[in-house]
Structures are given as structure tokens and as C-alpha cells.
Short mmCIF file of C-alpha atoms and ligand atoms in Angstrom, two decimals:
data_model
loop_
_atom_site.label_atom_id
_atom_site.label_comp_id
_atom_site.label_asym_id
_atom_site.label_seq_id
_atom_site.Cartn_x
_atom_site.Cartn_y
_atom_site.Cartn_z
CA UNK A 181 -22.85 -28.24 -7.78
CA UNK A 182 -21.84 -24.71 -7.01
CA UNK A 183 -20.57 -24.04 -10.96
CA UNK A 184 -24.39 -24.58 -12.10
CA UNK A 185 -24.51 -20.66 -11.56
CA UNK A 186 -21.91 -17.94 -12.52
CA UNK A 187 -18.19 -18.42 -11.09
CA UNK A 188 -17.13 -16.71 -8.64
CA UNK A 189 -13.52 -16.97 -9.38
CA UNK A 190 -9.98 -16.96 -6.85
CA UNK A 191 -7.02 -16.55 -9.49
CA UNK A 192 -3.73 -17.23 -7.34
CA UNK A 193 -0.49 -15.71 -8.75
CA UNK A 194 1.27 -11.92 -9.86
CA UNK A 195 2.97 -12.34 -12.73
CA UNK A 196 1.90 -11.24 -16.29
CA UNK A 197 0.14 -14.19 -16.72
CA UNK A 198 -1.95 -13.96 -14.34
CA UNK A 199 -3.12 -10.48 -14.93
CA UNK A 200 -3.93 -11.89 -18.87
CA UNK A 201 -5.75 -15.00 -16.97
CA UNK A 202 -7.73 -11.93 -15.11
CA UNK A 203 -8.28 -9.83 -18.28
CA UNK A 204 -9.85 -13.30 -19.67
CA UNK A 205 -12.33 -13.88 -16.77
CA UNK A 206 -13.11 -9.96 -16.96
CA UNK A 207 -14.29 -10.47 -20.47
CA UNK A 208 -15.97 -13.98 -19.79
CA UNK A 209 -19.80 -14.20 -19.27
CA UNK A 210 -19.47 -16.95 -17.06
CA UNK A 211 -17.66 -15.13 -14.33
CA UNK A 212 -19.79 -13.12 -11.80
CA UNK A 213 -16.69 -11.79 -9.76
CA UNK A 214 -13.10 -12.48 -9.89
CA UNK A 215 -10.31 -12.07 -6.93
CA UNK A 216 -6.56 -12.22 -6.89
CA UNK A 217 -4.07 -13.74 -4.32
CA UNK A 218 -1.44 -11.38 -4.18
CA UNK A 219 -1.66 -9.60 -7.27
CA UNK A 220 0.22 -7.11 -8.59
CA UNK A 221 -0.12 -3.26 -9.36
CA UNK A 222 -2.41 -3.66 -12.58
CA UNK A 223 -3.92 -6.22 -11.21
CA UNK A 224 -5.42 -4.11 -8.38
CA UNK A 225 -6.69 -1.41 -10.68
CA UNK A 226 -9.01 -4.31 -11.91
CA UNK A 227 -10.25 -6.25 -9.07
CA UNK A 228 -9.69 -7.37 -5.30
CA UNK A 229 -6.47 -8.36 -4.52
CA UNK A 230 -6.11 -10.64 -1.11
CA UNK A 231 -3.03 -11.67 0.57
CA UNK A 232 -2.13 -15.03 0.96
CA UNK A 233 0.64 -17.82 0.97
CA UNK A 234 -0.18 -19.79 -2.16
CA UNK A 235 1.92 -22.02 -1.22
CA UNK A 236 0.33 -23.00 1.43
CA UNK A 237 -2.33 -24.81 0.36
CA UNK A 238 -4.59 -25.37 3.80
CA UNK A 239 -4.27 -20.75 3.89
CA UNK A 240 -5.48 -21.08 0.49
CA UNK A 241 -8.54 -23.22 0.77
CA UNK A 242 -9.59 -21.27 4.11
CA UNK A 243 -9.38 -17.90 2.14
CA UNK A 244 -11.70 -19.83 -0.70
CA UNK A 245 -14.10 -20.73 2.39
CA UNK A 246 -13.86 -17.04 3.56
CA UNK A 247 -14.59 -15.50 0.19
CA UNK A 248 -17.33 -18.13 -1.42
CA UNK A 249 -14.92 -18.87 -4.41
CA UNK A 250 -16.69 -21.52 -6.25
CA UNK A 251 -13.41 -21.83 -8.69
CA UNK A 252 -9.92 -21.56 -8.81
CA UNK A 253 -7.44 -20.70 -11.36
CA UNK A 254 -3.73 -21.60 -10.29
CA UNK A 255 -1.25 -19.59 -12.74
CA UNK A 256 2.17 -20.76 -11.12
CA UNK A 257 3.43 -23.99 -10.78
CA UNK A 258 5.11 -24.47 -6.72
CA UNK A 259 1.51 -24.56 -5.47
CA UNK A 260 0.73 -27.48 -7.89
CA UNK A 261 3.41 -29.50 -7.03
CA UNK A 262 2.43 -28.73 -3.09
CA UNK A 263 -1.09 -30.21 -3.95
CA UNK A 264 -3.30 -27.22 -3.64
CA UNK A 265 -5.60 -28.35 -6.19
CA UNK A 266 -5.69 -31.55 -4.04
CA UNK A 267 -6.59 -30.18 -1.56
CA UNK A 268 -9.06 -27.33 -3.30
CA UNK A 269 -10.54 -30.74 -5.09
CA UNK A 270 -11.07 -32.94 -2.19
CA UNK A 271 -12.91 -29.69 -0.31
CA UNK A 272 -15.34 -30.09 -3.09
CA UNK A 273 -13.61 -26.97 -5.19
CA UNK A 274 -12.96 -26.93 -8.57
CA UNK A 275 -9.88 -25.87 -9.38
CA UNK A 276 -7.68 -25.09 -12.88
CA UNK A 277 -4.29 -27.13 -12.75
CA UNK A 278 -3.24 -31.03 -12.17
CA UNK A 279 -3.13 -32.65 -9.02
CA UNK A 280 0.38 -33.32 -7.55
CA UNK A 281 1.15 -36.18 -9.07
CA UNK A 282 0.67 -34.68 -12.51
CA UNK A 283 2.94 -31.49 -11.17
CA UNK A 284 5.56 -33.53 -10.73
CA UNK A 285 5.99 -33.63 -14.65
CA UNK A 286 7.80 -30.24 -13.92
CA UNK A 287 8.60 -30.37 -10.35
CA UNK A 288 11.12 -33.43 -10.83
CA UNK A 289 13.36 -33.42 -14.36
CA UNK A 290 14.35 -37.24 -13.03
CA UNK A 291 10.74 -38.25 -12.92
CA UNK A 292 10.52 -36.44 -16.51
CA UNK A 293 13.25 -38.56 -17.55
CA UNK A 294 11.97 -41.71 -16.21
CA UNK A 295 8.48 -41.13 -17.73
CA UNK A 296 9.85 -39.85 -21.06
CA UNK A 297 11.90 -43.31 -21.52
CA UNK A 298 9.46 -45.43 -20.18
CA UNK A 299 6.70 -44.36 -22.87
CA UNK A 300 9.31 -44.19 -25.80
CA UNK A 301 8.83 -40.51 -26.42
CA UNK A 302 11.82 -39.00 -28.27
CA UNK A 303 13.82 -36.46 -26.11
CA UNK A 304 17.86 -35.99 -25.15
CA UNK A 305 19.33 -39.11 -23.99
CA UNK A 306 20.21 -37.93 -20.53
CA UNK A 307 21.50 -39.99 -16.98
CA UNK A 308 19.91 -39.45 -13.63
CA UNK A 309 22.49 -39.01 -10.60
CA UNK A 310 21.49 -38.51 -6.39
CA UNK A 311 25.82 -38.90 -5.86
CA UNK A 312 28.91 -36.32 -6.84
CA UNK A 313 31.57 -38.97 -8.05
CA UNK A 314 29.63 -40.90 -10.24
CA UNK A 315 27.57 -37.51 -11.92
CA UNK A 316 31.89 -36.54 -11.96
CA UNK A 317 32.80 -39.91 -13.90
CA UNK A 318 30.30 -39.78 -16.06
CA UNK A 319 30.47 -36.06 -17.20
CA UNK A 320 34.11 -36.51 -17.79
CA UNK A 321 33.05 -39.32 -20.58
CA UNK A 322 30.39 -37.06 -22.75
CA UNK A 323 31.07 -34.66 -26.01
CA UNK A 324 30.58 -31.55 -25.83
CA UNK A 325 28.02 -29.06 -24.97
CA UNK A 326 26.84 -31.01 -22.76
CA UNK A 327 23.22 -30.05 -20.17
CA UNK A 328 23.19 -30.02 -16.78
CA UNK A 329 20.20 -29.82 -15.30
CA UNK A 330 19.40 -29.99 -11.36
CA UNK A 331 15.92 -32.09 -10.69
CA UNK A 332 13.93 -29.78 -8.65
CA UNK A 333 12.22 -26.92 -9.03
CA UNK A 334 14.83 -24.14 -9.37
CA UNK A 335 12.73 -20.86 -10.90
CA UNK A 336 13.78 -21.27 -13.97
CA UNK A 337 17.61 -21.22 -12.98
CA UNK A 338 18.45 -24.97 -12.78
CA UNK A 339 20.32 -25.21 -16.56
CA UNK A 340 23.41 -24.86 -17.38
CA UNK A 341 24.83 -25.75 -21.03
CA UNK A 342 28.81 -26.39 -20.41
CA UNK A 343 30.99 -26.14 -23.51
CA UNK A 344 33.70 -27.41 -21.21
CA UNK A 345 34.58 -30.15 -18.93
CA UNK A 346 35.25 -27.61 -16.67
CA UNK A 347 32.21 -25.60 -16.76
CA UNK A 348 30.25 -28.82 -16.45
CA UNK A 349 32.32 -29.81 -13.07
CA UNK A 350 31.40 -26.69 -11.65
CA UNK A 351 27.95 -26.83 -12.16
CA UNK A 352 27.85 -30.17 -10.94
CA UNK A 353 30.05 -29.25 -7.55
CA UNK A 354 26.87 -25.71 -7.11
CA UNK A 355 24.16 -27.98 -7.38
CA UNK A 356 24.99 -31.22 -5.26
CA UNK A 357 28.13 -29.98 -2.88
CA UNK A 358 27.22 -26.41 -2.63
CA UNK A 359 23.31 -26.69 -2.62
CA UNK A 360 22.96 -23.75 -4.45
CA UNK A 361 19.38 -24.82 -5.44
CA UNK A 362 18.78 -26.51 -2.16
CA UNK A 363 17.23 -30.01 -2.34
CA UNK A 364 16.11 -29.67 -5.97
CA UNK A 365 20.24 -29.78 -6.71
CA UNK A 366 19.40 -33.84 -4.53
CA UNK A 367 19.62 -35.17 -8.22
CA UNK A 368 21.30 -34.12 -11.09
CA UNK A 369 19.97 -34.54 -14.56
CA UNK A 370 23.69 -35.01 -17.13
CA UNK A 371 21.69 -34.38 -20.87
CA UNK A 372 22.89 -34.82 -24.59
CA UNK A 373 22.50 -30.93 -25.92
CA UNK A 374 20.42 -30.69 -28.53
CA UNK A 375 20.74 -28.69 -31.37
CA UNK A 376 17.99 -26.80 -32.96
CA UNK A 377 14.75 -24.06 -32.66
CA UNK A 378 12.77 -24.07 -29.54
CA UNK A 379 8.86 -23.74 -29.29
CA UNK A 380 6.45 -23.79 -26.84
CA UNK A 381 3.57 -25.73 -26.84
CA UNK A 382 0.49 -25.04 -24.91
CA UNK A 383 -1.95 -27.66 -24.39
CA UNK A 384 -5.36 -27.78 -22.45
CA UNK A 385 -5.91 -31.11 -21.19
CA UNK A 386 -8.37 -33.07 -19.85
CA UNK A 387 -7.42 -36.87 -19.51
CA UNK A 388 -6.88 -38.05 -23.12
CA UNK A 389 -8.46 -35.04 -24.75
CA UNK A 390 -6.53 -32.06 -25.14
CA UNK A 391 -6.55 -28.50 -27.07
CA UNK A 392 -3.39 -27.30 -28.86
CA UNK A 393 -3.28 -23.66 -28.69
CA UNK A 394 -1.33 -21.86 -31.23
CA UNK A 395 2.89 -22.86 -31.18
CA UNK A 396 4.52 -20.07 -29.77
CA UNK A 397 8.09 -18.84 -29.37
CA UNK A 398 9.69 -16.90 -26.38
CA UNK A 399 13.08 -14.91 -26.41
CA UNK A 400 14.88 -15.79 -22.98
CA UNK A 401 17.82 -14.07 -23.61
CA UNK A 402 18.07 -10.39 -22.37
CA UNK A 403 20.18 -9.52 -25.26
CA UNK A 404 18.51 -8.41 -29.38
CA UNK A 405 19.35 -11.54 -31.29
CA UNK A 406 19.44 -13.96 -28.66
CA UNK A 407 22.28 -12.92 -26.43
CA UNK A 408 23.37 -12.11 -22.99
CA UNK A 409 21.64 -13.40 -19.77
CA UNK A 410 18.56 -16.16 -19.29
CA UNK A 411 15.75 -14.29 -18.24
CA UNK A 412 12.09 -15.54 -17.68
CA UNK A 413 11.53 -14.41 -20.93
CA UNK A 414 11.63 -10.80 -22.89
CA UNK A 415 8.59 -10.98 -25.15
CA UNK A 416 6.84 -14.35 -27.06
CA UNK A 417 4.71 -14.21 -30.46
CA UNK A 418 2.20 -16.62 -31.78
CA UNK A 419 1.31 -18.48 -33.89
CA UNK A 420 5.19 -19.63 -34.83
CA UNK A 421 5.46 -21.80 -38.10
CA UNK A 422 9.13 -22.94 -36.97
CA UNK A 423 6.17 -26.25 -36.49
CA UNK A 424 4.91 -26.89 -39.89
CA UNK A 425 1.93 -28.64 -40.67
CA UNK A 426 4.37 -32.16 -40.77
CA UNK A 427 5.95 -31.16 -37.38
CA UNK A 428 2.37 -30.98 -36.23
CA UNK A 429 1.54 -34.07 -37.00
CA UNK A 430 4.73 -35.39 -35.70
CA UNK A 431 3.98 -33.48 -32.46
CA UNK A 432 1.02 -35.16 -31.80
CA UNK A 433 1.90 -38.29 -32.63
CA UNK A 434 5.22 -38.90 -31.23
CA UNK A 435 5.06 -36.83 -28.18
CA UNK A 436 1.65 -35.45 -27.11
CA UNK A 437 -1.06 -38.24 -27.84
CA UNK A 438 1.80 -40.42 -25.88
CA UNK A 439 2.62 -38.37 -23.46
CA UNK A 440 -1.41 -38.05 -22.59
CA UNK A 441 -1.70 -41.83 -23.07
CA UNK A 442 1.74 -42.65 -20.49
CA UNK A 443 -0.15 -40.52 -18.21
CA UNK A 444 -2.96 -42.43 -18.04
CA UNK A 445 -1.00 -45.23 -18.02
CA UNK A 446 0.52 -44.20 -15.38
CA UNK A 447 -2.60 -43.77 -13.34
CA UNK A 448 -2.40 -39.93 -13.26
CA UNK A 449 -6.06 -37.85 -14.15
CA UNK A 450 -4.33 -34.93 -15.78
CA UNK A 451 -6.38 -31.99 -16.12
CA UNK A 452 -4.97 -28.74 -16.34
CA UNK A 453 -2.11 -26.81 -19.13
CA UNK A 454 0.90 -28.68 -20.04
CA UNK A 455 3.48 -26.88 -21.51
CA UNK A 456 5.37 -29.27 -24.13
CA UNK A 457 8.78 -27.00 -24.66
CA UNK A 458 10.51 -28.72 -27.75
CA UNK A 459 13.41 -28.45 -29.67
CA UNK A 460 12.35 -29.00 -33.66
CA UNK A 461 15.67 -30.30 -34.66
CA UNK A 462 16.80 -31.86 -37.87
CA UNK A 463 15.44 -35.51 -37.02
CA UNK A 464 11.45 -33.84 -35.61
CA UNK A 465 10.48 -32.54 -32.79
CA UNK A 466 12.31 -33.90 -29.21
CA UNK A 467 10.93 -32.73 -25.84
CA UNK A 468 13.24 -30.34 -23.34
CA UNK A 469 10.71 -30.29 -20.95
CA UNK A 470 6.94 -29.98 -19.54
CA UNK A 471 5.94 -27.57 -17.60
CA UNK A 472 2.78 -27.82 -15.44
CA UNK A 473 1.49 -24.12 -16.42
CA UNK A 474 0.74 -21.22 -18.91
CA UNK A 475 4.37 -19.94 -20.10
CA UNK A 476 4.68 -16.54 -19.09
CA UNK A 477 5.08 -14.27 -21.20
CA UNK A 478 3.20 -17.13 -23.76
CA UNK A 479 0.27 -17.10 -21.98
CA UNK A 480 -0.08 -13.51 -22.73
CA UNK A 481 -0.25 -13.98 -26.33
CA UNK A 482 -2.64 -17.15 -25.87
CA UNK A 483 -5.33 -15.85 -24.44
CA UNK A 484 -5.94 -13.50 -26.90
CA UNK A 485 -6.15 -16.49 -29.46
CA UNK A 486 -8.89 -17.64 -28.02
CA UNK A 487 -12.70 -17.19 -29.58
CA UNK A 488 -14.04 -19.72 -27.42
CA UNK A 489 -14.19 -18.18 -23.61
CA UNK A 490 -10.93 -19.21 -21.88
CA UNK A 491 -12.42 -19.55 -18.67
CA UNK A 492 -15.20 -21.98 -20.03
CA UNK A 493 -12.60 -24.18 -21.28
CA UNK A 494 -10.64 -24.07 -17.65
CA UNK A 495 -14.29 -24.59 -16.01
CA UNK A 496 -15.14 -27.77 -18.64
CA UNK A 497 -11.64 -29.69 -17.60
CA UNK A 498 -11.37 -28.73 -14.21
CA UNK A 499 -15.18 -30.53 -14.09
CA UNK A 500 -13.68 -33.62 -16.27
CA UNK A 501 -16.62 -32.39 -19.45
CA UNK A 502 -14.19 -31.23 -21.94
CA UNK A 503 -14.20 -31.47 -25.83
CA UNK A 504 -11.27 -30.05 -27.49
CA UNK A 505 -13.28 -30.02 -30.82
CA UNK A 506 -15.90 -27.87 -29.94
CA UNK A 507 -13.05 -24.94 -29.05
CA UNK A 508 -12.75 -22.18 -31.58
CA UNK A 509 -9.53 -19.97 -32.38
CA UNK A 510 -8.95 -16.46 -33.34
CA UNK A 511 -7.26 -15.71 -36.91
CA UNK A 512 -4.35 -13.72 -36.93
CA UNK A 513 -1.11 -13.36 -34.75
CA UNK A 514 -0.61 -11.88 -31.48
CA UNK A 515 3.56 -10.65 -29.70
CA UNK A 516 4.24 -9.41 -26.37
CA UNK A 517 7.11 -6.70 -25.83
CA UNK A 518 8.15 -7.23 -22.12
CA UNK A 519 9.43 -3.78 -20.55
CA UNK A 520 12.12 -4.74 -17.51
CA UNK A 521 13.25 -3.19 -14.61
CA UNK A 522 16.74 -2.14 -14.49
CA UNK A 523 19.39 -4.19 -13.72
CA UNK A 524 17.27 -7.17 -15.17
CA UNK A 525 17.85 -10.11 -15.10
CA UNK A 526 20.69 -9.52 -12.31
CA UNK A 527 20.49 -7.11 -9.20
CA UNK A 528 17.05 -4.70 -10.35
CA UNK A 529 16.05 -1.69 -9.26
CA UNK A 530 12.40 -1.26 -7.62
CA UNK A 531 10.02 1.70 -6.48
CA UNK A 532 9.88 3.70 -9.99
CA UNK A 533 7.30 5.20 -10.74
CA UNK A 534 5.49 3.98 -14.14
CA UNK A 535 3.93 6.35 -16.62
CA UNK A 536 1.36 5.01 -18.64
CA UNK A 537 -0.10 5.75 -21.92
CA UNK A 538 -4.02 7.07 -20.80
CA UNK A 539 -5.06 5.62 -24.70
CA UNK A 540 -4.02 2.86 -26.43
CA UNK A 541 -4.84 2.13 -30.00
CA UNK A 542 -7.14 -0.78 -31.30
CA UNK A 543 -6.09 -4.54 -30.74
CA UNK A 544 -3.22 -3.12 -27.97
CA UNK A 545 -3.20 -3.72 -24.33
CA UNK A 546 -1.01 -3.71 -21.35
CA UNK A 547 -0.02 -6.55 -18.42
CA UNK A 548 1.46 -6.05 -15.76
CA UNK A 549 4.01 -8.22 -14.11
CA UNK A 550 6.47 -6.53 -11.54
CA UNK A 551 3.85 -3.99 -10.41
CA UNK A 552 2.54 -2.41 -6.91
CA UNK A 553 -0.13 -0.26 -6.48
CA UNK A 554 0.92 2.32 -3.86
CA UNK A 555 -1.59 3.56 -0.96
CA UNK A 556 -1.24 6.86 -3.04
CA UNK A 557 -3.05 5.12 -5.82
CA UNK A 558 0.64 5.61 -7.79
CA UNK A 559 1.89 2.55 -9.21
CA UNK A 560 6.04 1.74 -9.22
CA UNK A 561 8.20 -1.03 -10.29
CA UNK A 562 8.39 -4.65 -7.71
CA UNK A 563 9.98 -6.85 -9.82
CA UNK A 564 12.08 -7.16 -12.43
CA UNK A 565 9.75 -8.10 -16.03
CA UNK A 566 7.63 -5.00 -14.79
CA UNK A 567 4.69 -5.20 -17.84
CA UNK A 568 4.43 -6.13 -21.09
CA UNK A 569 2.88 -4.74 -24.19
CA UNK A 570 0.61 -6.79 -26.23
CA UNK A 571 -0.50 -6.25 -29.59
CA UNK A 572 -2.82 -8.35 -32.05
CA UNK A 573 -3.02 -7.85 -35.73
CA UNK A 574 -3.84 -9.91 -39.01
CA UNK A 575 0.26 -10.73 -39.57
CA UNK A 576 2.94 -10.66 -36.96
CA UNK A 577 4.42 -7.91 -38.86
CA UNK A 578 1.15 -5.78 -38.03
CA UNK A 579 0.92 -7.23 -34.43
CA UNK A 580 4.70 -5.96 -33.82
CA UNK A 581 4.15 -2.20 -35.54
CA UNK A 582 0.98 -1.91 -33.37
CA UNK A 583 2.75 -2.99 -29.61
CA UNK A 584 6.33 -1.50 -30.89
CA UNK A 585 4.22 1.87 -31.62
CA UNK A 586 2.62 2.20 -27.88
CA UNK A 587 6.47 0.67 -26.29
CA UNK A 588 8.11 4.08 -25.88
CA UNK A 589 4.73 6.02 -24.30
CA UNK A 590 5.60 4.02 -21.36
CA UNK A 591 8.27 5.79 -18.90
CA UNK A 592 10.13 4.13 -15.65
CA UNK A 593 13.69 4.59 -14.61
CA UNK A 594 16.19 2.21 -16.37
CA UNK A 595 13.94 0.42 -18.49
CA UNK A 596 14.89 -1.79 -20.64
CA UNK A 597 13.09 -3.95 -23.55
CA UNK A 598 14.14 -6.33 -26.93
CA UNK A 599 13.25 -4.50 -29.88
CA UNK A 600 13.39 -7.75 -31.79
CA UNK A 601 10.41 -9.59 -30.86
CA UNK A 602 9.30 -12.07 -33.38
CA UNK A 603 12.56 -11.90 -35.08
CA UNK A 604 12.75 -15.21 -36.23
CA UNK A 605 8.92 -15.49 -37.38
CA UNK A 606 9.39 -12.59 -38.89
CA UNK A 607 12.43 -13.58 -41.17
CA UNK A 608 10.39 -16.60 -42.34
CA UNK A 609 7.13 -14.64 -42.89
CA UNK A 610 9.90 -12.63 -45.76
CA UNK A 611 9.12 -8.84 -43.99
CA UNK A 612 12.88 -8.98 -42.40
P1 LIG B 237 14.62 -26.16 -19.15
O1 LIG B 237 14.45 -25.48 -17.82
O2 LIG B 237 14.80 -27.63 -19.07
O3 LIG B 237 13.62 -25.70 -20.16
O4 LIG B 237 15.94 -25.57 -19.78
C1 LIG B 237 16.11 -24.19 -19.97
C2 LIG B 237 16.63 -23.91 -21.34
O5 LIG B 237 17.88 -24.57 -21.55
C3 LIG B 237 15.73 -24.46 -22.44
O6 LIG B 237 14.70 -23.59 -22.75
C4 LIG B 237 16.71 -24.62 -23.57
O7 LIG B 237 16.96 -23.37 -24.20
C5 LIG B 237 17.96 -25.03 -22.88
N1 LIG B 237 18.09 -26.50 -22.86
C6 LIG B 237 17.65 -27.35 -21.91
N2 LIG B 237 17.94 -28.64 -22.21
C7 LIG B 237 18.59 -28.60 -23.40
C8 LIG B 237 19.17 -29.61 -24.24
N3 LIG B 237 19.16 -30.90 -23.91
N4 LIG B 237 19.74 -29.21 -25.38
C9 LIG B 237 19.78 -27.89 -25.73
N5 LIG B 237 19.28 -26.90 -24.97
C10 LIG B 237 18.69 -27.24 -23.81
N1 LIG B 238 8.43 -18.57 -20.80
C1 LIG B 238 8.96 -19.74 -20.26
C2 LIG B 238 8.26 -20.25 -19.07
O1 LIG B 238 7.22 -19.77 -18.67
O2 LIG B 238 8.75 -21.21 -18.48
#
């Protein structure tokens, strides 16, 4: 098999998490040579970045052909719910993310559902409509908040919490009349709002075995102290103890080692990250959703965690050969302050020019996100979470100082950034 020898390795993505999974196969001894498809600005200071549809997955595997990739990394999740590791697989490719079927744990909220019921695995009690009048009736009926969620994929953008009847009617009339998501608005998930602190959990999984990297927290709202606009996410910190050591073992018992189990059950292989978000709330931890993918901006702060080489673990489940015990973590904590465009998360502005600090200080280091890489070699704003500064340290506390000290040496028109990372964390750790 082509992995015998050193990897040479296609990441396919541009966001900050895939410029952290390049920093990872940079450092790994396992890689030979790494390319990107697209890439972003930082991206291309570090290595060849190709152009390509990822989404289409027959471009992708000739470009793998073209290059001699021997291994694939897939960071987001729309080209592994449109099968390209299917496709990379059945070429004879190894490849980092599930199949399709295994996607469709985050591609479809009514599969979710389904699954989530079916296996007994506690989450909101929620109802699954494809028609207007009935999802109508039935809204009409619930307390309030109440979750409305539309099936598909929608970028993030397919929630809405209504504390009215009113609000919920609306958001029920965008998603299935108007088709403001398109066909992922087909189905409507209607979902009991649950109250409590949200964490992310990363897992690396490879059939029933799986690694749990360290819990961590993101801050979606634009606004200090959780307010204003969703956003992909302003910054994330790990390791959170919002999951204590009981949670934990709650966690694995009542949601992961089921989930993995109903999987297999289900007749789905899955090898690849699932993100577990879940709501700790006052009777344990309930799941909101899965994603199919590194979190991003958590991903950032994971990668960092890990002593054992990141890329050997992707290579070892990808191949089916994983063992979770043998995996080693770092000590300490790590945050990421994410620096956004202007305008972010609505309208932004792009084509500033970004100044950079030339030094950064020990255990600091900077992703980029919404980058380009001008012909001139000058690198401006494309996108609206532009880069993100990430800091490790032995506390949070010291991982904040150290990224919050390098934050302002970074310059670019309307910039804007949380200075509250790690708020929460940092409350309970007594230094707020
Ligand atoms: P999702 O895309 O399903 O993660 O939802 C986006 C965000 O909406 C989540 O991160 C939560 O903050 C919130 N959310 C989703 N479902 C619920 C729920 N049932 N109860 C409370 N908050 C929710
Ligand atoms: N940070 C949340 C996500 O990646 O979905």
C-alpha cells in the first residue's frame, strides 16, 4: 500500500482549521509533502495551494491522480456528505473523514433525530415535518422558546430559537414556503429548547474505538458576554471543565459509546471526527447535534493538545488500525482569539491589507482563515473570521495573557475581536 512510505498529503479546505490541520502535517514526521485545495493567504506562505471544486468529488480525485497524493485530509463537511471520501476510498485512496452515509449524521438533522431516538440517546424531544400546516399546528401547541431547525445543511444558519409564536411562524414560513435555505428548508426539525452550557466534543473515531480530545467551548456570539449576532464562532479554549469528571463518564456512557455502537448497528463504518455538541444541563449531558468535522475555531485549539502526531492518528483510522489508548495528550490549556473582518458577521468588508507581527513570543501562533495571498506577495482580508491568534500556556489564564498580548500587533481595517475568550472557564478556574 502506498502509506508504507511517507504521506504525501492533499488537505482540502480554507478555513482556520485547515491551516492548523496544515501546521500539524508540517510538524509531523510522517508527512513528506503536503498540498492545499484552495487555501487561503497563510496557507500559501506554507505550501502549494491548488484550485479545485471540493465539492466535486470526481475534480477532486483526478487532482489526487495528477499530484500522487497518497492521503487525504477533508476539513469541511459538504464534500463528506457528497461522498468524496467514497469515492477517494473506492480509487484505492485513503482519506480522513466518514463515508456519506456517516455524513449524513450532520447533513440531515431528521436523520439525527431518527437515529438519536432509535438508539435511546438522551437529546431534545423534537418532531420531524416535510409539510407547512402540520409544522404550523404543531408549533402553535409547544411552550416557549421553542427550536426550529431546517434539516439540511444550511452553513451554520439553519437555527432559530423563537421566544414567540410569532417568531416561530416566521421561521417556519423562510424555510419551507420561502426556501430560504433551499432544499435543506424540505424538512423542518420543531425542538424542545434546552436550557443549559454548551460544549464541544471532539472525537476521533474509528468503528467502536474512539479518542476524546480535550472538551472545548466556543463563543458564537459576536458580542463580549455572549451577545449580538451567531457567528461561526469568535474564539474557543480547551480543556473546559463545564464536563466534570461525572459528566465524563455520563458522556461516554449515555451518548458516545451508544452513539458509536447505533452506528454500527446501523451498518455504517465510521471513521473520521465527530463532533458531539452538547448541552450539560441540570439532568447530564443531552446532544444538540453531531457534526461530521473538526469545529472551527476548536480545531485550532485541538491540535495543539496533541503529543501523539495528529496526522498518525488520521493515517491509523483512515486505514481501519486505530487504538485510542496508545494516543498521548499535552498538559496544559490552549484559546484562540479570532480577529474578524468588518462588518462581521453581516455585510464584511474585503481587500485590507493585514499587518503582521514579524515575532511572536513562545507557545503563540497565528491561523489564518479569511486570507489571500496577493500576486504582490501582500496578503488582505477574503472573508469575514480573517485569522485567529492562538496561544498555549500551563492555565487558561496564562494561555489568554500570552494570545491577548500578540492581539493588538495585528493591524487591518475595521477589525474586530471578543476580548472575553475563555470567560466562562475562566470564572470557574477563580482568576475572574
Ligand atoms: P445547531 O446548528 O443545531 O448546533 O444549533 C446552533 C445553535 O443553536 C447551538 O449551538 C445552540 O446554541 C442552539 N441550539 C440548537 N438547538 C437547541 C436546543 N434544542 N436548545 C437550546 N439551544 C439550541
Ligand atoms: N465552531 C462550531 C462549528 O464548527 O460548527
Amino acid at each position: 500500500m502506498a502509506t508504507q512510505g511517507k504521506l504525501d498529503v492533499l488537505i482540502l479546505g480554507s478555513g482556520g482549521r485547515e491551516h492548523s490541520l496544515l501546521k500539524a502535517c508540517l510538524r509531523s514526521p510522517r508527512v513528506a509533502h503536503v498540498r492545499v485545495a484552495p487555501g487561503n493567504g497563510g496557507m500559501a506562505l506554507e505550501a502549494e495551494c491548488l484550485e479545485v471544486d471540493v465539492n466535486n468529488s470526481a475534480a477532486v480525485l483526478e487532482l489526487v491522480r495528477r499530484t500522487g497524493t497518497n492521503f487525504v485530509i477533508v476539513g469541511p463537511e459538504v464534500p463528506l456528505a457528497a461522498g468524496v471520501v467514497d469515492v477517494l476510498e473506492d480509487a484505492g485512496i485513503p482519506a480522513y473523514g466518514p463515508r456519506a452515509a456517516g455524513a449524513r449524521l450532520e447533513a440531515s438533522k431528521a436523520f439525527t433525530k431518527d437515529f438519536l431516538f432509535r438508539h435511546k440517546i438522551p437529546t431534545a424531544a423534537s418532531a420531524t415535518f416535510a409539510a407547512l400546516e402540520p409544522a404550523l399546528a404543531y408549533v402553535r401547541q409547544q411552550p416557549l422558546p421553542i427550536v426550529i431547525k431546517a434539516s439540511g445543511l444550511a452553513a451554520g444558519k439553519g437555527v432559530v430559537i423563537a421566544l414567540t409564536h410569532a417568531e416561530a411562524e416566521a421561521a417556519l414560513r423562510a424555510m419551507m414556503e420561502a426556501k430560504i435555505f433551499g432544499a435543506s428548508g424540505d424538512e423542518v426539525v420543531i425542538e424542545e429548547f434546552m436550557q443549559g452550557e454548551e460544549a464541544s466534543i471532539m472525537l476521533m473515531v474509528c468503528g467502536e474505538d474512539y479518542l476524546m480530545l480535550p472538551p472545548s467551548q466556543d463563543h458564537k456570539r459576536v458580542g463580549e458576554g455572549d451577545t449580538g449576532l451567531n457567528t461561526g464562532g469568535m474564539g474557543a479554549y480547551a480543556p473546559t471543565t463545564v464536563v466534570t469528571a461525572e459528566g465524563e463518564r455520563r458522556l461516554r456512557e449515555e451518548i458516545i459509546e451508544p452513539t458509536l455502537r447505533g452506528l454500527k448497528a446501523d451498518g455504517i463504518d465510521y471513521r473520521g471526527t465527530l463532533y458531539v455538541g452538547i448541552m450539560v444541563t441540570s439532568i447530564g449531558p443531552r446532544v444538540v447535534e453531531f457534526n461530521v468535522r473538526f469545529g472551527d475555531p476548536e480545531c485550532q485549539v485541538l491540535m495543539p493538545s496533541l503529543e501523539t502526531d495528529p496526522v498518525q492518528i488520521m493515517e491509523d483510522i483512515a486505514l481501519g488500525r486505530f487504538k485510542a489508548s496508545a494516543v498521548k495528550l499535552r498538559p496544559g490549556a490552549t484559546i484562540i482569539v479570532v480577529l474578524a473582518a468588518g462588518g462581521y458577521p453581516g455585510e464584511i468588508r474585503k481587500g485590507d491589507v493585514i499587518s503582521l507581527p514579524t515575532q511572536l513570543p513562545e507557545g503563540v501562533d497565528i491561523v489564518h482563515g479569511g486570507t489571500k495571498r496577493l500576486p504582490s506577495g501582500q496578503v488582505v482580508t477574503s472573508g469575514g473570521r480573517v485569522l485567529g491568534v492562538v496561544a498555549h500556556g500551563k492555565t487558561l489564564a496564562e494561555a489568554a495573557q500570552r494570545a491577548y498580548s500578540v492581539v493588538p500587533q495585528i493591524h487591518f481595517e475595521g477589525c474586530h475581536y471578543r476580548r472575553d475568550i475563555g470567560y466562562r472557564q475562566l470564572r470557574r478556574d477563580g482568576v475572574l
